[in-house]
XYZ file of C-alpha atoms in Angstrom:
651
model
C -102.434 11.955 -107.999
C -103.633 10.145 -104.869
C -104.121 7.021 -106.861
C -100.590 7.169 -107.977
C -99.348 7.697 -104.458
C -101.410 4.826 -103.182
C -100.072 2.452 -105.770
C -96.574 3.580 -104.972
C -97.138 3.048 -101.265
C -98.439 -0.423 -101.837
C -95.474 -1.333 -103.933
C -93.031 0.133 -101.373
C -94.814 -1.694 -98.606
C -94.604 -4.936 -100.470
C -90.988 -4.306 -101.148
C -90.174 -3.482 -97.544
C -92.367 -6.301 -96.306
C -90.436 -8.637 -98.412
C -87.243 -7.124 -97.234
C -88.254 -7.317 -93.581
C -89.767 -10.770 -93.925
C -89.868 -12.498 -90.632
C -88.014 -15.764 -90.467
C -89.586 -18.635 -88.613
C -93.188 -17.330 -88.905
C -95.772 -19.968 -88.137
C -93.356 -22.310 -86.594
C -91.008 -22.821 -89.494
C -87.805 -21.221 -90.778
C -87.763 -19.587 -94.135
C -84.375 -18.749 -95.614
C -84.035 -16.297 -98.455
C -80.927 -17.266 -100.249
C -80.049 -14.036 -101.857
C -76.719 -13.197 -103.217
C -74.418 -11.317 -100.851
C -74.313 -8.489 -103.316
C -77.989 -7.965 -102.727
C -77.768 -8.223 -98.972
C -74.775 -5.896 -98.681
C -75.750 -3.598 -101.449
C -75.137 -0.019 -100.494
C -78.157 2.216 -100.434
C -76.060 5.151 -99.311
C -72.319 5.614 -98.638
C -71.464 3.773 -95.514
C -74.872 1.995 -95.349
C -75.216 -1.744 -95.609
C -77.926 -4.374 -95.136
C -77.659 -6.425 -92.006
C -79.606 -9.282 -90.518
C -80.228 -9.043 -86.818
C -82.629 -10.461 -84.340
C -85.917 -8.659 -84.168
C -85.519 -8.184 -80.461
C -82.190 -6.467 -81.044
C -83.828 -4.271 -83.680
C -86.476 -3.208 -81.214
C -83.834 -2.298 -78.653
C -81.873 -0.371 -81.283
C -84.953 1.453 -82.497
C -85.733 2.497 -78.930
C -82.458 4.473 -78.827
C -83.600 6.697 -81.711
C -80.589 5.680 -83.782
C -82.508 3.692 -86.374
C -83.170 6.393 -88.986
C -83.029 4.259 -92.112
C -85.331 1.481 -90.908
C -89.059 1.057 -90.198
C -90.019 -1.901 -88.103
C -93.162 -3.850 -89.165
C -96.158 -3.757 -86.891
C -96.066 -7.472 -86.404
C -97.302 -8.485 -82.976
C -94.449 -8.900 -80.616
C -95.318 -12.430 -79.691
C -95.213 -13.324 -83.381
C -91.715 -12.090 -83.828
C -90.061 -13.828 -80.915
C -86.947 -15.597 -82.124
C -87.254 -14.106 -85.590
C -84.652 -12.262 -87.718
C -85.044 -9.124 -89.828
C -82.896 -7.322 -92.392
C -82.100 -3.718 -91.644
C -80.169 -0.900 -93.296
C -77.332 0.238 -90.989
C -73.753 1.564 -91.038
C -71.351 -0.836 -92.699
C -68.499 -2.455 -90.838
C -65.701 0.101 -90.446
C -68.204 2.917 -90.094
C -69.930 4.423 -87.143
C -72.986 6.626 -86.871
C -72.490 10.296 -86.088
C -74.394 11.262 -82.990
C -75.092 14.679 -84.383
C -75.881 14.164 -88.067
C -76.790 10.506 -87.945
C -74.521 9.870 -90.932
C -72.307 6.821 -91.141
C -68.704 7.993 -91.019
C -65.588 5.800 -91.463
C -63.981 4.650 -88.182
C -60.238 4.367 -87.379
C -59.821 2.100 -84.342
C -56.415 3.599 -83.350
C -57.696 7.084 -84.031
C -56.294 9.581 -86.511
C -54.708 12.352 -84.439
C -53.435 15.133 -86.701
C -55.132 13.681 -89.846
C -58.514 12.568 -91.209
C -60.089 9.117 -91.068
C -61.005 8.688 -94.740
C -61.980 5.047 -94.681
C -62.301 2.210 -92.267
C -58.979 2.272 -90.367
C -57.544 4.533 -93.026
C -55.898 7.638 -91.560
C -54.997 10.248 -94.150
C -52.315 12.733 -92.975
C -51.142 16.035 -94.422
C -48.236 15.927 -96.875
C -44.920 15.179 -95.057
C -46.728 13.312 -92.303
C -47.483 9.633 -91.935
C -49.902 7.747 -89.705
C -48.355 5.648 -86.968
C -50.735 3.947 -84.536
C -53.481 6.494 -85.073
C -51.221 9.515 -84.908
C -49.913 11.616 -87.786
C -46.177 11.997 -87.213
C -43.704 13.899 -89.310
C -41.750 11.946 -91.859
C -38.034 12.424 -92.485
C -36.698 10.916 -95.649
C -33.207 10.521 -94.088
C -32.855 8.663 -90.722
C -32.196 10.985 -87.787
C -28.838 10.792 -85.949
C -28.436 8.862 -82.669
C -30.496 10.174 -79.765
C -32.614 12.398 -82.151
C -36.124 12.079 -83.563
C -38.099 13.463 -86.548
C -39.659 16.633 -85.190
C -41.376 17.883 -88.424
C -41.217 16.819 -92.054
C -37.522 16.257 -92.849
C -36.524 18.075 -89.660
C -34.645 16.137 -86.880
C -34.430 17.331 -83.240
C -32.412 15.879 -80.268
C -34.405 13.922 -77.741
C -35.329 15.402 -74.392
C -32.236 15.490 -72.188
C -29.923 15.863 -75.179
C -28.498 18.868 -76.956
C -26.950 19.243 -80.385
C -23.213 19.672 -80.470
C -21.310 19.588 -83.759
C -24.193 17.778 -85.451
C -24.457 15.146 -82.750
C -26.896 14.819 -79.884
C -25.008 14.793 -76.589
C -26.662 13.926 -73.231
C -27.164 16.792 -70.794
C -25.904 16.530 -67.127
C -26.984 19.728 -65.367
C -24.153 21.162 -63.374
C -21.544 19.222 -65.282
C -19.861 15.873 -64.642
C -16.579 16.684 -62.862
C -13.915 13.982 -63.195
C -16.239 11.930 -65.397
C -18.246 11.787 -68.668
C -21.974 12.427 -69.209
C -23.138 9.208 -70.923
C -26.923 9.760 -70.594
C -29.184 12.549 -69.359
C -28.228 13.190 -65.732
C -26.009 10.091 -65.793
C -22.269 10.445 -65.195
C -19.714 7.733 -65.843
C -16.642 8.458 -63.728
C -13.085 8.129 -64.901
C -11.020 5.254 -63.540
C -10.215 5.839 -59.864
C -13.335 7.958 -59.274
C -16.875 7.215 -58.085
C -20.071 9.240 -57.981
C -20.300 11.224 -54.787
C -23.425 10.128 -52.892
C -26.262 12.622 -53.145
C -26.655 14.641 -49.960
C -29.932 14.815 -48.118
C -32.360 17.141 -49.870
C -30.819 16.565 -53.306
C -33.293 17.668 -56.040
C -31.563 16.111 -59.019
C -30.768 19.495 -60.569
C -27.424 19.918 -58.864
C -24.358 18.757 -60.633
C -23.018 15.282 -59.981
C -19.390 14.999 -59.055
C -17.019 12.087 -59.446
C -14.779 12.008 -56.401
C -11.479 10.132 -56.152
C -11.364 6.721 -54.449
C -8.835 5.810 -51.743
C -8.928 2.126 -50.858
C -8.683 2.480 -47.064
C -11.147 5.344 -46.792
C -8.454 7.949 -46.089
C -9.060 8.131 -42.331
C -7.509 11.253 -40.760
C -7.184 12.824 -44.202
C -8.934 13.696 -47.483
C -8.825 11.675 -50.704
C -7.673 14.282 -53.247
C -6.798 11.936 -56.125
C -7.231 8.226 -56.847
C -5.159 6.402 -54.213
C -3.790 9.671 -52.837
C -4.655 10.930 -49.335
C -3.907 14.460 -48.248
C -3.549 14.083 -44.481
C -4.945 16.400 -41.835
C -2.611 18.392 -39.652
C -0.659 16.145 -37.334
C -0.865 13.154 -39.698
C 1.394 11.941 -42.513
C 1.475 9.280 -45.230
C 3.491 6.209 -44.207
C 6.541 5.526 -46.319
C 5.451 3.964 -49.641
C 1.747 4.267 -48.787
C -0.184 7.259 -50.166
C -3.614 5.910 -49.201
C -3.232 6.032 -45.408
C -2.737 8.778 -42.854
C -1.022 7.899 -39.584
C -0.297 10.132 -36.567
C 2.949 12.056 -36.721
C 5.374 12.305 -33.799
C 8.078 14.667 -35.116
C 10.406 13.898 -32.220
C 10.155 10.185 -32.990
C 8.522 7.343 -31.092
C 11.314 4.848 -30.618
C 10.230 1.755 -28.649
C 6.594 2.747 -29.017
C 3.729 3.503 -31.376
C 2.561 6.982 -32.396
C -1.193 6.727 -31.696
C -2.087 10.425 -32.043
C -0.244 13.592 -33.111
C 2.751 13.940 -30.774
C 1.399 11.123 -28.545
C 3.404 7.899 -28.117
C 2.060 4.635 -26.712
C 5.049 2.699 -25.455
C 5.623 -0.992 -26.129
C 5.405 -3.413 -23.176
C 8.453 -2.927 -21.016
C 8.782 0.790 -21.821
C 7.300 3.922 -20.256
C 7.067 7.621 -21.084
C 9.586 9.909 -19.450
C 9.238 13.640 -18.850
C 10.281 14.373 -22.459
C 7.498 12.156 -23.870
C 9.981 9.511 -24.982
C 9.631 5.767 -24.459
C 12.407 4.605 -22.174
C 12.993 1.104 -20.767
C 11.154 0.274 -17.556
C 12.559 -1.771 -14.706
C 9.588 -2.464 -12.376
C 11.854 -3.495 -9.519
C 13.775 -0.249 -9.901
C 17.366 0.196 -10.954
C 19.031 1.624 -7.853
C 22.768 2.012 -8.314
C 22.414 1.522 -12.069
C 20.661 2.542 -15.287
C 17.689 0.772 -16.909
C 18.931 0.073 -20.464
C 16.267 -2.440 -21.558
C 12.973 -3.748 -20.109
C 13.819 -5.204 -16.680
C 17.558 -5.002 -17.492
C 19.861 -2.798 -15.415
C 23.387 -1.688 -16.258
C 25.119 -1.133 -12.955
C 27.376 1.721 -11.950
C 31.066 1.047 -11.269
C 31.423 -0.849 -8.009
C 28.059 -2.607 -8.445
C 27.037 -5.822 -10.176
C 23.799 -7.590 -11.128
C 22.515 -10.303 -8.816
C 20.191 -13.180 -9.703
C 17.121 -10.910 -9.364
C 18.572 -8.419 -11.895
C 19.288 -5.786 -9.272
C 22.461 -3.781 -8.891
C 24.124 -4.757 -5.659
C 27.505 -3.663 -4.298
C 30.448 -5.629 -5.633
C 33.193 -6.885 -3.357
C 35.920 -8.218 -5.696
C 37.622 -10.104 -2.878
C 34.314 -11.842 -2.115
C 32.177 -11.560 0.973
C 31.919 -15.085 2.356
C 29.860 -15.210 5.538
C 28.707 -11.636 5.002
C 26.870 -9.166 2.792
C 28.500 -6.705 0.434
C 26.814 -3.473 1.558
C 28.820 -1.020 -0.556
C 31.556 -1.358 -3.180
C 34.406 -3.291 -1.602
C 32.773 -3.209 1.877
C 31.431 -6.324 3.606
C 28.962 -6.435 6.451
C 29.373 -9.768 8.159
C 26.426 -11.916 9.109
C 25.734 -12.510 12.779
C 28.508 -14.503 14.365
C 31.218 -13.198 12.021
C 33.438 -10.136 12.084
C 35.781 -8.361 9.676
C 39.470 -9.074 10.055
C 42.356 -6.895 8.928
C 42.020 -8.200 5.338
C 38.327 -7.167 5.170
C 37.131 -10.759 5.294
C 34.359 -12.102 7.491
C 35.813 -14.566 9.951
C 33.986 -16.438 12.725
C 33.589 -14.581 15.995
C 33.724 -16.133 19.440
C 32.374 -13.474 21.835
C 33.880 -15.227 24.838
C 37.227 -15.230 23.075
C 39.180 -18.224 21.910
C 42.288 -18.211 24.062
C 44.442 -21.269 23.430
C 42.474 -22.073 20.289
C 41.095 -20.884 16.935
C 37.552 -19.618 16.307
C 36.364 -21.899 13.491
C 32.648 -20.961 13.527
C 30.494 -18.506 15.451
C 31.000 -19.199 19.153
C 32.930 -22.403 18.447
C 36.629 -22.770 19.227
C 39.026 -25.383 17.952
C 41.620 -25.806 20.672
C 45.360 -26.096 20.114
C 47.047 -29.347 21.210
C 47.068 -29.735 24.994
C 43.750 -27.952 25.409
C 40.159 -29.072 25.204
C 36.696 -27.474 25.158
C 34.829 -27.258 28.422
C 31.081 -26.969 28.940
C 31.251 -23.205 28.310
C 32.965 -23.752 24.943
C 36.300 -22.433 26.172
C 39.673 -23.979 25.529
C 40.999 -25.143 28.877
C 44.181 -27.049 29.571
C 43.865 -30.795 29.334
C 45.356 -33.143 31.892
C 45.204 -36.605 30.425
C 45.749 -38.253 33.786
C 42.827 -36.278 35.176
C 42.914 -33.606 37.831
C 40.705 -34.837 40.665
C 40.651 -32.428 43.603
C 42.346 -29.796 41.517
C 42.238 -27.676 38.340
C 44.153 -28.334 35.168
C 45.930 -24.997 34.620
C 48.223 -26.054 31.781
C 48.540 -29.094 29.544
C 49.295 -31.964 31.916
C 49.660 -29.629 34.929
C 47.223 -29.598 37.845
C 46.703 -26.790 40.315
C 45.342 -28.547 43.405
C 42.293 -27.293 45.246
C 42.793 -25.868 48.745
C 43.577 -28.702 51.118
C 45.237 -30.796 48.401
C 48.846 -31.092 47.171
C 50.552 -32.794 44.254
C 52.076 -36.170 44.978
C 54.925 -37.803 43.106
C 52.494 -38.980 40.439
C 51.306 -35.359 39.872
C 47.921 -36.213 41.393
C 46.177 -33.979 43.916
C 45.943 -35.775 47.250
C 44.546 -34.558 50.559
C 46.946 -32.515 52.646
C 47.086 -32.938 56.428
C 49.275 -30.114 57.795
C 49.303 -31.713 61.273
C 51.156 -34.674 59.815
C 49.466 -38.017 59.703
C 51.950 -40.370 61.337
C 50.242 -43.521 62.523
C 47.502 -42.943 59.989
C 46.538 -41.959 56.420
C 45.443 -38.474 55.224
C 42.026 -39.200 53.698
C 40.654 -35.658 53.304
C 42.232 -32.242 53.771
C 43.303 -31.972 57.408
C 41.724 -35.367 58.338
C 43.774 -38.368 59.219
C 42.488 -41.914 59.306
C 44.383 -43.377 62.233
C 45.855 -46.827 62.240
C 44.495 -49.494 64.574
C 45.279 -48.585 68.161
C 45.498 -44.904 67.406
C 43.021 -42.111 67.577
C 42.909 -38.386 67.026
C 44.157 -36.045 69.613
C 42.924 -32.496 70.002
C 45.163 -31.408 67.065
C 43.826 -34.090 64.786
C 46.972 -36.213 64.950
C 46.900 -39.979 65.467
C 48.108 -40.901 68.939
C 48.040 -44.050 70.993
C 44.719 -44.068 72.867
C 45.374 -46.956 75.321
C 46.244 -44.567 78.084
C 43.291 -42.194 77.507
C 40.401 -44.625 77.896
C 39.777 -48.220 78.381
C 38.363 -49.924 75.374
C 36.348 -52.071 77.769
C 34.383 -48.986 78.698
C 32.826 -49.208 75.205
C 31.171 -52.585 74.846
C 31.278 -52.721 71.041
C 34.603 -50.857 70.526
C 34.457 -47.513 68.693
C 36.710 -48.574 65.869
C 39.882 -46.986 64.501
C 38.126 -43.681 63.570
C 36.917 -42.759 67.054
C 37.765 -42.928 70.639
C 35.884 -44.082 73.694
C 35.086 -41.060 75.834
C 32.791 -42.745 78.340
C 30.817 -45.862 79.037
C 29.620 -47.104 75.667
C 30.126 -43.582 74.299
C 32.228 -43.056 71.154
C 33.480 -39.719 69.762
C 33.980 -39.997 65.960
C 36.875 -38.392 64.161
C 36.259 -35.531 61.703
C 34.658 -36.952 58.553
C 33.013 -39.897 60.354
C 29.653 -40.566 61.937
C 28.288 -42.990 64.509
C 26.560 -46.061 63.087
C 23.330 -46.432 65.100
C 23.373 -50.191 64.658
C 26.970 -51.097 65.529
C 27.671 -47.991 67.557
C 30.999 -47.785 65.693
C 32.294 -44.723 63.706
C 32.000 -45.146 59.963
C 32.910 -42.714 57.106
C 30.322 -40.185 55.949
C 28.592 -40.759 52.541
C 30.643 -40.580 49.362
C 29.210 -37.117 48.612
C 30.814 -35.028 51.260
C 28.532 -33.316 53.775
C 28.914 -29.722 54.838
C 26.748 -29.285 57.905
C 25.846 -25.656 57.245
C 25.741 -25.992 53.452
C 27.817 -23.894 51.063
C 25.117 -21.668 49.512
C 24.445 -21.005 45.819
C 27.910 -19.572 45.177
C 30.036 -22.583 46.161
C 30.192 -26.355 46.540
C 31.080 -28.886 49.242
C 34.579 -30.221 48.438
C 35.092 -32.274 51.606
C 33.594 -32.806 55.058
C 32.552 -29.327 56.202
C 34.792 -27.803 53.476
C 33.256 -25.283 51.025
C 35.002 -23.934 47.912
C 33.405 -20.646 46.810
C 33.090 -19.142 43.317
C 35.892 -17.000 42.024
C 36.394 -13.865 44.104
C 34.290 -15.032 47.068
C 35.837 -15.963 50.446
C 34.483 -18.586 52.891
C 32.706 -17.126 55.869
C 35.035 -17.970 58.808
C 32.093 -18.345 61.198
C 29.595 -20.432 59.175
C 31.945 -21.969 56.628
C 29.404 -20.964 53.880
C 30.005 -18.992 50.697
C 28.387 -15.524 50.835
C 25.254 -14.779 48.844
C 25.544 -12.004 46.208
C 24.282 -8.863 47.877
C 24.927 -5.430 46.362
C 27.220 -3.920 48.986
C 28.827 -1.256 46.822
C 29.760 0.704 49.940
C 32.312 -1.980 50.742
C 34.110 -1.383 47.447
C 36.071 1.845 47.104
C 35.738 2.885 44.352
C 32.568 1.029 43.381
C 32.511 -1.764 40.788
C 30.609 0.237 38.178
C 27.369 -0.707 36.339
C 28.837 -3.943 34.959
C 29.742 -5.707 38.240
C 28.728 -6.403 41.843
C 30.575 -5.865 45.135
C 30.809 -9.216 46.984
C 33.173 -8.240 49.731
C 35.478 -5.486 50.946
C 37.027 -4.052 47.779
C 36.195 -7.266 45.922
C 34.190 -6.985 42.647
C 32.589 -9.763 40.612
C 32.094 -8.576 36.954
C 29.292 -9.459 34.556
C 29.947 -11.713 31.549
C 32.231 -9.989 29.043
C 33.809 -7.686 31.655
C 36.951 -7.931 33.771
C 38.319 -6.062 36.821
C 40.592 -3.208 35.856
C 43.749 -3.724 37.941
C 44.266 0.032 38.114
C 40.800 1.160 39.188
C 39.239 -2.019 40.498
C 36.110 -1.335 38.352
C 34.579 -3.708 35.780
C 35.577 -2.795 32.201
C 34.826 -4.510 28.831
C 36.990 -7.521 28.228
C 39.113 -7.168 25.110
C 40.233 -10.032 22.880
C 43.505 -10.519 21.158
C 42.608 -7.977 18.430
C 41.877 -5.249 20.960
C 38.189 -4.989 19.890
C 35.384 -4.709 22.449
C 32.845 -7.523 22.595
C 30.131 -6.845 19.933
C 28.195 -9.832 18.649
C 27.604 -8.047 15.295
C 30.239 -5.944 13.492
C 29.888 -2.148 13.629
C 29.536 -0.890 10.040
C 31.236 2.526 9.679
C 31.722 2.630 13.464
C 33.694 1.218 16.402
C 32.693 -1.258 19.111
C 33.002 0.713 22.348
C 31.170 -1.622 24.723
C 29.187 -4.813 24.964
C 27.091 -4.720 21.741
C 27.538 -0.950 21.644
C 28.584 0.767 18.392
C 29.855 4.343 18.169
C 29.609 5.819 14.634
C 32.560 7.481 13.032
C 32.543 11.139 12.091
C 30.078 11.881 9.302
C 27.953 8.800 10.106
C 24.919 8.128 12.264
C 23.042 5.020 13.395
C 20.443 3.911 10.843
C 16.944 4.487 12.335
C 15.660 1.351 10.565
C 18.374 -0.947 11.983
C 17.017 -2.702 15.054
C 20.469 -4.154 15.815
C 21.909 -0.620 16.113
C 25.132 -1.770 14.469
C 24.803 -0.030 11.094
C 26.099 3.522 10.725
C 24.931 5.327 7.569
C 26.482 8.449 6.000
C 24.990 11.880 6.652
C 24.497 14.489 3.891
C 23.827 17.909 5.358
C 20.506 19.239 4.003
C 19.426 15.790 2.817
C 19.922 14.108 -0.562
C 16.608 14.538 -2.387
C 16.357 12.692 -5.706
C 19.581 10.813 -4.908
C 21.403 8.485 -2.528
C 23.811 9.614 0.210
C 26.751 7.204 -0.311
C 29.368 8.939 1.874
C 29.411 11.912 4.265
C 28.074 14.903 2.262
C 28.341 12.914 -0.991
C 25.146 12.476 -3.049
C 24.803 10.207 -6.079
C 21.809 11.383 -8.128
C 19.059 9.034 -9.305
C 18.655 8.346 -13.068
C 17.176 11.416 -14.759
C 18.834 13.838 -12.283
C 22.210 15.592 -12.136
C 24.226 17.631 -9.667
C 23.231 21.284 -9.656
C 26.100 23.278 -11.151
C 27.578 26.361 -9.479
C 26.252 25.551 -5.977
C 28.781 25.189 -3.207
C 28.180 23.448 0.083
C 24.854 21.627 -0.244
C 24.712 19.245 -3.177
C 21.326 19.091 -4.825
C 20.047 16.726 -7.530
C 17.972 18.525 -10.150
C 16.159 17.072 -13.221
C 18.328 16.612 -16.303
């Protein structure tokens, strides 16, 4: 028995030793060219012979997964780099960790089936292997959006449901105004879009296709494609259903409706009390109605001027004046209204013997001429020396002078001037051999004095009254050089002067201003001294008393022949002297206007010549155009049913 076992062991050892022969022993390589059938011959199902490095065999044996092999006890250093043949699981098999058997391996796995061979997955009937998984097999292809759920049984994919044999996508909550084309995916109808998901959207809520309005439907809600339903106070413009504009039911003519019942007026227009856009005239439209921006339509009796304002109209014109009310002129300074309501030049000093052709300027009639005070005075072509021209070609001689045959004023010598020549009033120039007597007449002087008594002779204008003593005639003086009497200077000399109210017209002869007598003692003209007590009655506030019951009036006043007082001078028209015309009044004194009944002086008129109408109780919201007559401003009317006071109330 043992002998048999021993022999068997030896044989097995020899066999294994041959099988596990080490290549490259003793420094050379030994190759055993055996047929592949021998090398890969199967000892057991799934077992095959393999040649591996000895070192790898040692590592594999150390894992305890080398059940079918016994490594030779060859020294380790003798096996370095050598190869051995081992019995191990064939390719496509893998060793079971529990039983140690070599089982077939399916790389992709064999879920739901059994791996019956290398990469061979065997499934149950009705199932087929696909990528390591046994899936059901359906002989007929499944419909769109379905899959084979079990052998020959089709089921709709996730997110789909069967409807009439077809798989339809599911959109939870529906797909209003659209079509569900995929799970949770809506495709909207034309004119609709998906409503954006609100914050906090979970994806379960239904998706809604909402209508689209191109302009966003401001001030409204888009209720259908291209259709806005407007909020209250807004409407769709004509022919436009996609917009909402503010509505002004009462209209917004000349403006733009910018909010419900709110108008924004165009330039040149403004809102009135009724919220309507009416034309605006920034400069106002007094006496008219504003009918367009900055355009007035005037009331009757008024017309537009160059500044587009309604001013009074005077159809007959108003040259040299201002039309202050319909048909009424107010003349400019220096002009006055005549009987035809025209402004004609005014000459405050009057224009007697002439025509007033411009303010204060007279054009004299033939035979008259303007003097230094711009008055028409008679003209004497031949002159009027020593006199006053009182009519054309007629002189009124000054005191002491008379008209000669040539109508010239010549000195008058009342004492007669025989034997001499009258050279100045009352003064004779005696002929040679004659001299003045005590009466001023020329008499023969041979008997009165001997000429030899005066060594140089006194001359014809004096007489010798003593030894070398001459007495000069009136109007002559003694020449200190010749001791003869010679005439005084060409400008006559009045020894005592004439004063400020007269002038020297001849030797010791003063002519005083009008109304003033020469003082019989001094020969002077009196100075103006207020001596009202000498005038009975007095001269009044417009004159001065210059002598007993003799008044001198101020400019523009004359002495009343009945009372002796100074009263306003009146011209040919009977009007008092007012430099400016009195509007709605009468000139009652020098530059003094008295208003007619129903009028009063305008407080803003510094000239105090303009009388304006009075409306009792005032004329609020209007203009007082005549006594107790109001014309209401635009937007106001006369209050009905009220007697007496006229009030303007809003329309």
